[in-house]
Coordinates of C-alpha atoms in Angstrom, one line a residue:
M1 CA 14.4 119.8 -16.4
R2 CA 17.7 120.9 -15.3
K3 CA 17.5 124.1 -13.2
K4 CA 19.5 127.3 -14.0
L5 CA 22.3 127.8 -11.3
P6 CA 22.6 131.4 -9.9
N7 CA 25.4 133.3 -11.2
L8 CA 27.9 133.3 -8.5
K9 CA 30.4 136.0 -8.3
Y10 CA 33.5 135.8 -6.1
P11 CA 34.4 139.0 -3.8
K12 CA 36.9 141.3 -5.5
R13 CA 39.6 140.3 -2.7
L14 CA 39.3 137.0 -3.7
K15 CA 41.8 135.8 -6.3
I16 CA 41.3 132.5 -8.1
K17 CA 44.6 130.7 -8.6
K18 CA 45.6 129.2 -11.7
H19 CA 48.5 127.1 -12.5
K20 CA 51.0 128.0 -15.3
I21 CA 50.6 124.3 -16.5
Q22 CA 47.1 124.9 -17.9
N23 CA 47.0 125.2 -21.9
Q24 CA 50.9 124.0 -21.8
I25 CA 52.3 122.0 -24.7
P26 CA 53.4 118.6 -23.4
G27 CA 57.0 118.5 -22.9
Q28 CA 57.3 122.2 -22.8
I29 CA 59.8 123.1 -19.9
T30 CA 58.0 125.7 -17.9
F31 CA 59.2 126.3 -14.4
I32 CA 56.3 126.4 -11.8
G33 CA 57.0 127.2 -8.2
E34 CA 58.4 129.8 -6.1
K35 CA 61.5 131.5 -7.9
T36 CA 64.5 132.1 -5.7
T37 CA 67.7 134.3 -6.0
D38 CA 69.8 131.1 -6.2
V39 CA 72.3 131.0 -9.1
T40 CA 71.9 127.8 -11.2
E41 CA 75.0 125.6 -10.6
I42 CA 76.2 122.2 -11.9
D43 CA 78.3 120.4 -9.8
V44 CA 79.9 117.1 -10.7
I45 CA 81.8 114.4 -8.5
S46 CA 83.7 112.0 -10.5
Y47 CA 84.7 108.8 -8.5
N48 CA 86.1 105.3 -8.9
V49 CA 87.5 102.7 -6.6
D50 CA 90.7 104.7 -6.2
R51 CA 90.0 108.4 -6.8
V52 CA 87.5 111.1 -6.5
K53 CA 87.5 114.4 -8.7
Y54 CA 85.3 117.4 -7.9
H55 CA 84.0 119.9 -10.7
Y56 CA 82.3 122.9 -9.6
N57 CA 80.0 125.3 -11.5
C58 CA 80.5 123.3 -14.7
T59 CA 78.8 124.2 -18.2
V60 CA 76.8 121.8 -19.7
D61 CA 79.4 121.1 -22.2
K62 CA 81.8 120.2 -19.6
V63 CA 79.4 117.6 -18.1
V64 CA 79.0 116.2 -21.7
E65 CA 82.6 115.9 -21.9
L66 CA 83.2 114.2 -18.5
V67 CA 80.2 111.8 -19.2
T68 CA 81.5 111.0 -22.6
H69 CA 85.4 110.7 -22.2
E70 CA 86.0 109.9 -18.6
K71 CA 84.5 106.2 -18.7
D72 CA 86.8 105.1 -15.8
F73 CA 84.9 107.1 -13.5
K74 CA 81.2 107.3 -12.4
H75 CA 79.6 110.7 -12.3
W76 CA 77.2 112.4 -9.7
I77 CA 76.0 115.5 -11.5
N78 CA 74.1 117.8 -9.1
F79 CA 71.9 120.5 -10.7
S80 CA 70.7 123.1 -8.3
G81 CA 68.3 126.0 -9.3
L82 CA 65.6 124.7 -11.3
H83 CA 64.1 128.3 -12.4
D84 CA 67.0 128.3 -15.1
V85 CA 64.9 126.3 -17.6
E86 CA 67.3 127.1 -20.6
K87 CA 70.3 125.3 -18.7
L88 CA 67.8 122.7 -17.8
G89 CA 66.9 122.1 -21.3
N90 CA 70.4 121.9 -22.7
L91 CA 71.5 119.4 -20.1
G92 CA 68.4 117.4 -21.1
K93 CA 68.9 117.6 -24.7
S94 CA 72.7 116.8 -24.4
L95 CA 72.0 113.9 -22.5
D96 CA 69.0 112.7 -24.4
I97 CA 66.7 113.0 -21.5
H98 CA 62.9 112.9 -22.3
P99 CA 61.2 116.4 -22.6
L100 CA 58.4 115.0 -20.3
V101 CA 60.8 114.1 -17.6
L102 CA 62.3 117.8 -17.8
E103 CA 58.8 119.1 -17.6
D104 CA 58.3 117.3 -14.3
I105 CA 61.7 118.3 -12.9
A106 CA 60.7 122.0 -13.4
N107 CA 57.3 121.7 -12.1
T108 CA 58.0 121.9 -8.2
K109 CA 54.3 120.9 -7.7
Q110 CA 54.7 117.6 -9.2
R111 CA 53.7 114.8 -7.1
P112 CA 56.3 111.9 -6.3
K113 CA 56.5 109.7 -9.3
L114 CA 58.9 107.1 -11.0
D115 CA 59.4 106.7 -14.8
E116 CA 61.3 103.8 -16.3
F117 CA 63.1 104.2 -19.7
D118 CA 65.3 101.8 -21.7
D119 CA 68.7 103.5 -20.6
Y120 CA 67.8 105.5 -17.5
L121 CA 65.3 105.8 -14.7
F122 CA 63.8 109.1 -13.4
M123 CA 62.3 109.4 -10.0
A124 CA 60.8 112.6 -8.2
L125 CA 60.4 113.0 -4.5
K126 CA 60.0 115.6 -1.8
M127 CA 63.1 116.5 0.2
L128 CA 61.9 117.7 3.6
Y129 CA 63.9 119.3 6.2
Y130 CA 63.9 121.9 8.8
T131 CA 66.4 125.0 8.7
T132 CA 68.6 126.3 11.7
E133 CA 65.7 128.6 12.2
N134 CA 63.2 125.6 12.7
I135 CA 61.5 126.6 9.4
F136 CA 59.9 123.5 7.6
V137 CA 60.9 123.3 4.0
K138 CA 59.6 121.1 1.3
E139 CA 61.8 121.1 -1.8
H140 CA 61.1 119.5 -5.0
F141 CA 63.9 116.5 -5.8
G142 CA 64.6 114.8 -8.9
I143 CA 67.0 111.8 -9.5
I144 CA 68.1 110.2 -12.9
L145 CA 69.9 106.7 -12.8
H146 CA 72.0 106.0 -15.7
D147 CA 74.5 103.3 -16.0
S148 CA 77.7 105.8 -15.8
Y149 CA 76.1 108.8 -14.1
I150 CA 73.4 110.0 -11.6
I151 CA 71.9 113.3 -12.1
T152 CA 70.2 115.0 -9.1
F153 CA 68.1 118.1 -9.4
Q154 CA 67.4 120.4 -6.4
Q155 CA 65.7 123.8 -6.0
H156 CA 68.2 125.1 -3.6
K157 CA 71.9 124.2 -2.6
D158 CA 70.8 123.2 0.9
D159 CA 69.9 119.3 1.1
V160 CA 70.4 116.4 3.3
L161 CA 73.0 114.6 1.2
N162 CA 76.3 115.7 2.8
F163 CA 76.6 112.2 4.6
V164 CA 76.4 110.6 1.1
R165 CA 79.0 113.0 -0.3
E166 CA 81.1 112.2 2.6
R167 CA 80.8 108.4 2.2
V168 CA 81.9 109.0 -1.6
Q169 CA 84.8 111.3 -0.6
N170 CA 86.4 109.1 2.5
K171 CA 85.5 105.9 0.8
K172 CA 83.0 104.7 3.5
G173 CA 80.5 102.1 2.5
R174 CA 79.9 100.3 -0.9
I175 CA 79.4 103.4 -3.1
R176 CA 82.8 103.6 -4.8
T177 CA 83.1 99.9 -5.3
H178 CA 79.3 99.4 -6.7
N179 CA 77.5 100.6 -9.7
T180 CA 75.6 103.9 -9.9
D181 CA 72.3 102.1 -8.8
Y182 CA 73.8 101.8 -5.3
L183 CA 74.5 105.4 -5.3
F184 CA 70.9 105.7 -6.4
F185 CA 69.7 103.9 -3.4
A186 CA 72.1 105.5 -1.1
I187 CA 70.7 109.0 -2.1
V188 CA 67.0 108.0 -1.8
D189 CA 67.9 106.4 1.4
A190 CA 69.5 109.6 2.8
V191 CA 66.1 111.5 1.7
I192 CA 63.9 109.1 3.3
D193 CA 66.2 108.8 6.2
N194 CA 65.7 112.5 7.0
Y195 CA 61.9 111.8 7.1
Y196 CA 62.7 110.1 10.3
N197 CA 64.0 113.5 11.7
I198 CA 61.0 115.3 10.3
T199 CA 58.7 113.1 12.2
E200 CA 60.7 113.4 15.5
T201 CA 60.3 117.1 15.4
V202 CA 56.6 116.6 14.6
E203 CA 56.4 114.3 17.7
E204 CA 58.2 117.0 19.7
K205 CA 55.8 119.8 18.7
T206 CA 52.9 117.6 19.3
E207 CA 53.8 116.6 22.7
F208 CA 54.7 120.2 23.7
L209 CA 51.3 121.4 22.5
E210 CA 49.5 118.7 24.4
D211 CA 51.4 119.4 27.6
K212 CA 50.7 123.0 27.0
I213 CA 47.0 122.4 26.6
L214 CA 46.8 120.1 29.5
S215 CA 48.7 122.4 31.9
D216 CA 46.7 125.6 30.8
A217 CA 44.6 125.9 27.6
N218 CA 44.6 129.5 27.6
N219 CA 48.6 129.3 26.8
A220 CA 47.9 127.6 23.8
S221 CA 45.9 129.0 20.7
S222 CA 44.1 127.4 17.9
T223 CA 46.4 128.8 15.6
E224 CA 49.3 126.7 16.7
I225 CA 47.2 123.4 16.3
Q226 CA 46.2 124.5 12.9
L227 CA 49.8 125.4 11.7
L228 CA 51.0 122.0 13.2
K229 CA 48.0 120.2 11.3
R230 CA 49.0 122.0 8.1
E231 CA 52.4 121.0 8.5
I232 CA 51.8 117.5 8.9
L233 CA 49.2 117.3 6.0
S234 CA 52.0 118.7 3.8
I235 CA 54.2 116.1 5.0
R236 CA 51.9 113.3 4.4
K237 CA 51.3 114.6 0.8
S238 CA 54.9 114.0 0.3
V239 CA 55.4 110.9 2.1
A240 CA 52.3 108.6 1.3
P241 CA 53.2 108.7 -2.5
T242 CA 56.6 108.0 -1.9
K243 CA 55.8 104.5 -0.3
E244 CA 54.0 103.4 -3.5
L245 CA 57.1 104.4 -5.4
I246 CA 59.5 102.5 -3.3
N247 CA 57.3 99.4 -3.7
R248 CA 57.5 99.7 -7.3
L249 CA 61.1 100.3 -7.5
Q250 CA 61.7 97.3 -5.2
N251 CA 59.6 95.0 -7.7
S252 CA 61.3 96.7 -10.8
K253 CA 63.0 94.4 -13.2
H254 CA 64.9 97.3 -14.7
K255 CA 68.3 96.3 -16.1
L256 CA 70.3 99.0 -13.9
F257 CA 69.6 97.3 -10.7
D258 CA 71.8 94.5 -9.4
K259 CA 70.4 91.6 -7.6
S260 CA 72.6 92.8 -4.6
T261 CA 71.0 96.2 -4.7
R262 CA 67.5 95.0 -4.8
F263 CA 67.9 93.5 -0.9
Y264 CA 68.6 97.2 0.0
L265 CA 65.6 98.5 -1.8
A266 CA 63.4 96.2 0.5
D267 CA 65.0 97.6 3.4
L268 CA 64.2 101.1 2.0
Y269 CA 60.5 100.0 1.7
D270 CA 60.5 99.2 5.4
H271 CA 61.8 102.6 6.2
I272 CA 59.2 104.6 4.2
L273 CA 56.3 102.2 5.8
Q274 CA 57.2 103.1 9.1
V275 CA 57.4 106.9 8.4
T276 CA 54.2 106.9 6.8
E277 CA 52.5 105.0 9.8
N278 CA 54.2 107.6 12.2
V279 CA 53.0 110.6 10.0
D280 CA 49.4 109.0 10.4
I281 CA 49.5 108.4 14.0
Y282 CA 50.6 112.3 14.4
R283 CA 47.9 113.5 12.2
E284 CA 45.3 111.7 14.3
I285 CA 46.9 112.9 17.4
T286 CA 46.8 116.5 16.2
W287 CA 43.0 116.1 15.3
G288 CA 42.5 115.1 18.9
L289 CA 44.6 118.2 20.0
L290 CA 42.0 120.3 18.5
D291 CA 39.2 118.4 20.4
M292 CA 41.4 118.7 23.6
Y293 CA 41.8 122.4 23.4
M294 CA 38.2 123.2 22.5
S295 CA 37.0 121.0 25.4
S296 CA 39.4 122.8 27.7
I297 CA 38.2 126.1 26.7
S298 CA 34.9 125.2 27.1
N299 CA 35.4 123.7 30.6
K300 CA 37.2 126.9 31.5
M301 CA 34.2 128.7 30.2
N302 CA 31.9 126.6 32.1
E303 CA 33.8 127.1 35.5
V304 CA 33.5 131.0 34.8
M305 CA 29.9 130.7 34.0
K306 CA 29.2 128.5 37.1
V307 CA 30.8 131.1 39.3
L308 CA 29.0 134.0 37.7
T309 CA 25.6 131.9 38.4
I310 CA 26.4 131.1 42.0
M311 CA 27.0 134.8 42.6
S312 CA 24.0 135.8 40.8
T313 CA 21.9 133.3 42.7
I314 CA 23.2 134.4 46.1
F315 CA 22.3 138.2 45.2
I316 CA 18.9 137.5 44.0
P317 CA 17.1 137.3 47.4
L318 CA 19.4 140.1 48.9
T319 CA 18.5 142.3 45.9
F320 CA 14.8 141.5 46.5
I321 CA 15.0 142.5 50.2
V322 CA 16.9 145.7 49.7
G323 CA 14.4 146.3 46.8
V324 CA 11.5 146.1 49.2
Y325 CA 12.8 148.3 51.6
G326 CA 13.8 150.8 49.1
M327 CA 10.4 151.4 48.4
N328 CA 9.3 154.8 50.0
F329 CA 5.8 154.0 51.3
E330 CA 5.0 156.0 54.4
Y331 CA 3.2 153.0 56.3
M332 CA 6.1 150.5 56.6
P333 CA 6.0 149.2 60.1
E334 CA 9.8 148.0 60.0
L335 CA 11.0 151.4 59.4
E336 CA 10.0 152.5 62.8
A337 CA 11.9 149.7 64.4
K338 CA 15.1 151.0 66.2
S339 CA 16.9 147.7 65.2
G340 CA 15.2 147.1 61.7
Y341 CA 18.5 148.1 60.1
F342 CA 20.4 145.5 61.9
I343 CA 17.7 142.9 61.5
V344 CA 17.7 143.3 57.9
W345 CA 21.5 142.8 57.7
V346 CA 21.2 139.6 60.1
V347 CA 18.5 138.3 57.6
M348 CA 20.7 139.0 54.4
I349 CA 23.9 137.4 56.1
T350 CA 21.9 134.3 57.0
I351 CA 20.4 133.9 53.8
T352 CA 23.9 134.1 52.1
I353 CA 25.2 131.7 54.6
L354 CA 22.6 129.2 54.1
L355 CA 23.0 129.5 50.3
I356 CA 26.7 129.0 50.4
F357 CA 26.2 125.8 52.8
Y358 CA 23.6 124.5 50.2
F359 CA 25.9 124.8 46.9
K360 CA 28.5 123.2 49.0
K361 CA 26.2 120.4 49.5
K362 CA 25.4 119.9 46.1
K363 CA 29.4 120.3 45.3
W364 CA 28.6 122.9 42.9
F365 CA 31.9 124.4 43.8

C-alpha cells in the first residue's frame, strides 16, 4: 500500500522559478532570458570576390531586397538583440525560416543544437568571452547557413567575430572566394577558438587560487573556489554539447557543404575535443582545490589546538601546586618555612622545563 507523503511547504522566502516555456504553443516565438537595453539592429555585409558593401541598421524589407536582388553578392546578416520577437518573427517569415527555429533562437536557455532542413541549416551555440572588466559572459548565439547568405543571431552587439569581419573586409583567407559554407565554418571556428582563451583564463585563475592556498590558506576563501567551480560548470555545459554538434556537422551529407569545407570541419572537431578535455581537467583540479583548502584550514586549526593543548598541559601541574598552597589551612608546615616561597617557584619552573623538554623529545612542536 502506497504511503501518503507529508504535505511539504516551502518557506515564504523561497521562490519556485518557472520557465516561460511552460504551456507554450510549439513554434510560438517567446523571448526567454535576461532582457537588455540593447536596441535590436540588423547589419548586413554583402561581399563577393571583388567588392564588400556594408548596410547598417537595416529593416527587414531591406534585408529581403538585398537577398533577392543582389545575387552577385553573398550576404552576412547579423541580427543583434533577440528580445525584439516581432522583428525576429518578421525576418523569419520573410526568409521562410521554420517557426521552431525562431523559437530556439529567442530562447537563450536553449542548449547547443543542430537542425538540418532542405534549403538551410541551423546551429545554436554559446558564445563565451570575458569583458574588459574580467566578467564572464555566456551569450546565446544562433547561425543559419543558406546557399546565398548567412544569418547570425546575438543577444548583444559585443562578440568574438571581429577577426572574421576583418578577413572579409581585407580579403584575407578563402572567405570571399568560397561559398557561404566556408563563412559558416569561419564563424563557428572563431567562436570555438575563443573557448581556448576562456580555458586559458580559467587555468590562470586555478593556478592563482592553488598558489594562494599553498602559501596561506587564510588568504583564500571557499567562496572564491565555489565561484570558480560554478564558472567552470557553466563553461562545460556550453562546450560539452558542442563537441557532439561538430561531430554531426563533420559527418553531415548536407548539400550546402562542399567537399573542401568538410576537411576544415574535421579540424574544427579536433579543436573542440581539446577544449572539452581542458575543461574537464580544470573541473577536476577545482574540485581538488576545495579539498586542499579544507585540509589546509584543518591543519591550521590542528596547529592552533596543539599549541593550546601544550600550554594547557604545562599549566595543569602549576595550577595544582598553586591551588594546594592557596588553601588557607592553619597547619601547613611549608607556610612557616622562610624559603618556602622560593622553593615552590623552583619546583614550578623545574616542572615547566621538564615538560617542555619532554614535548620537544616527542616532537610535538
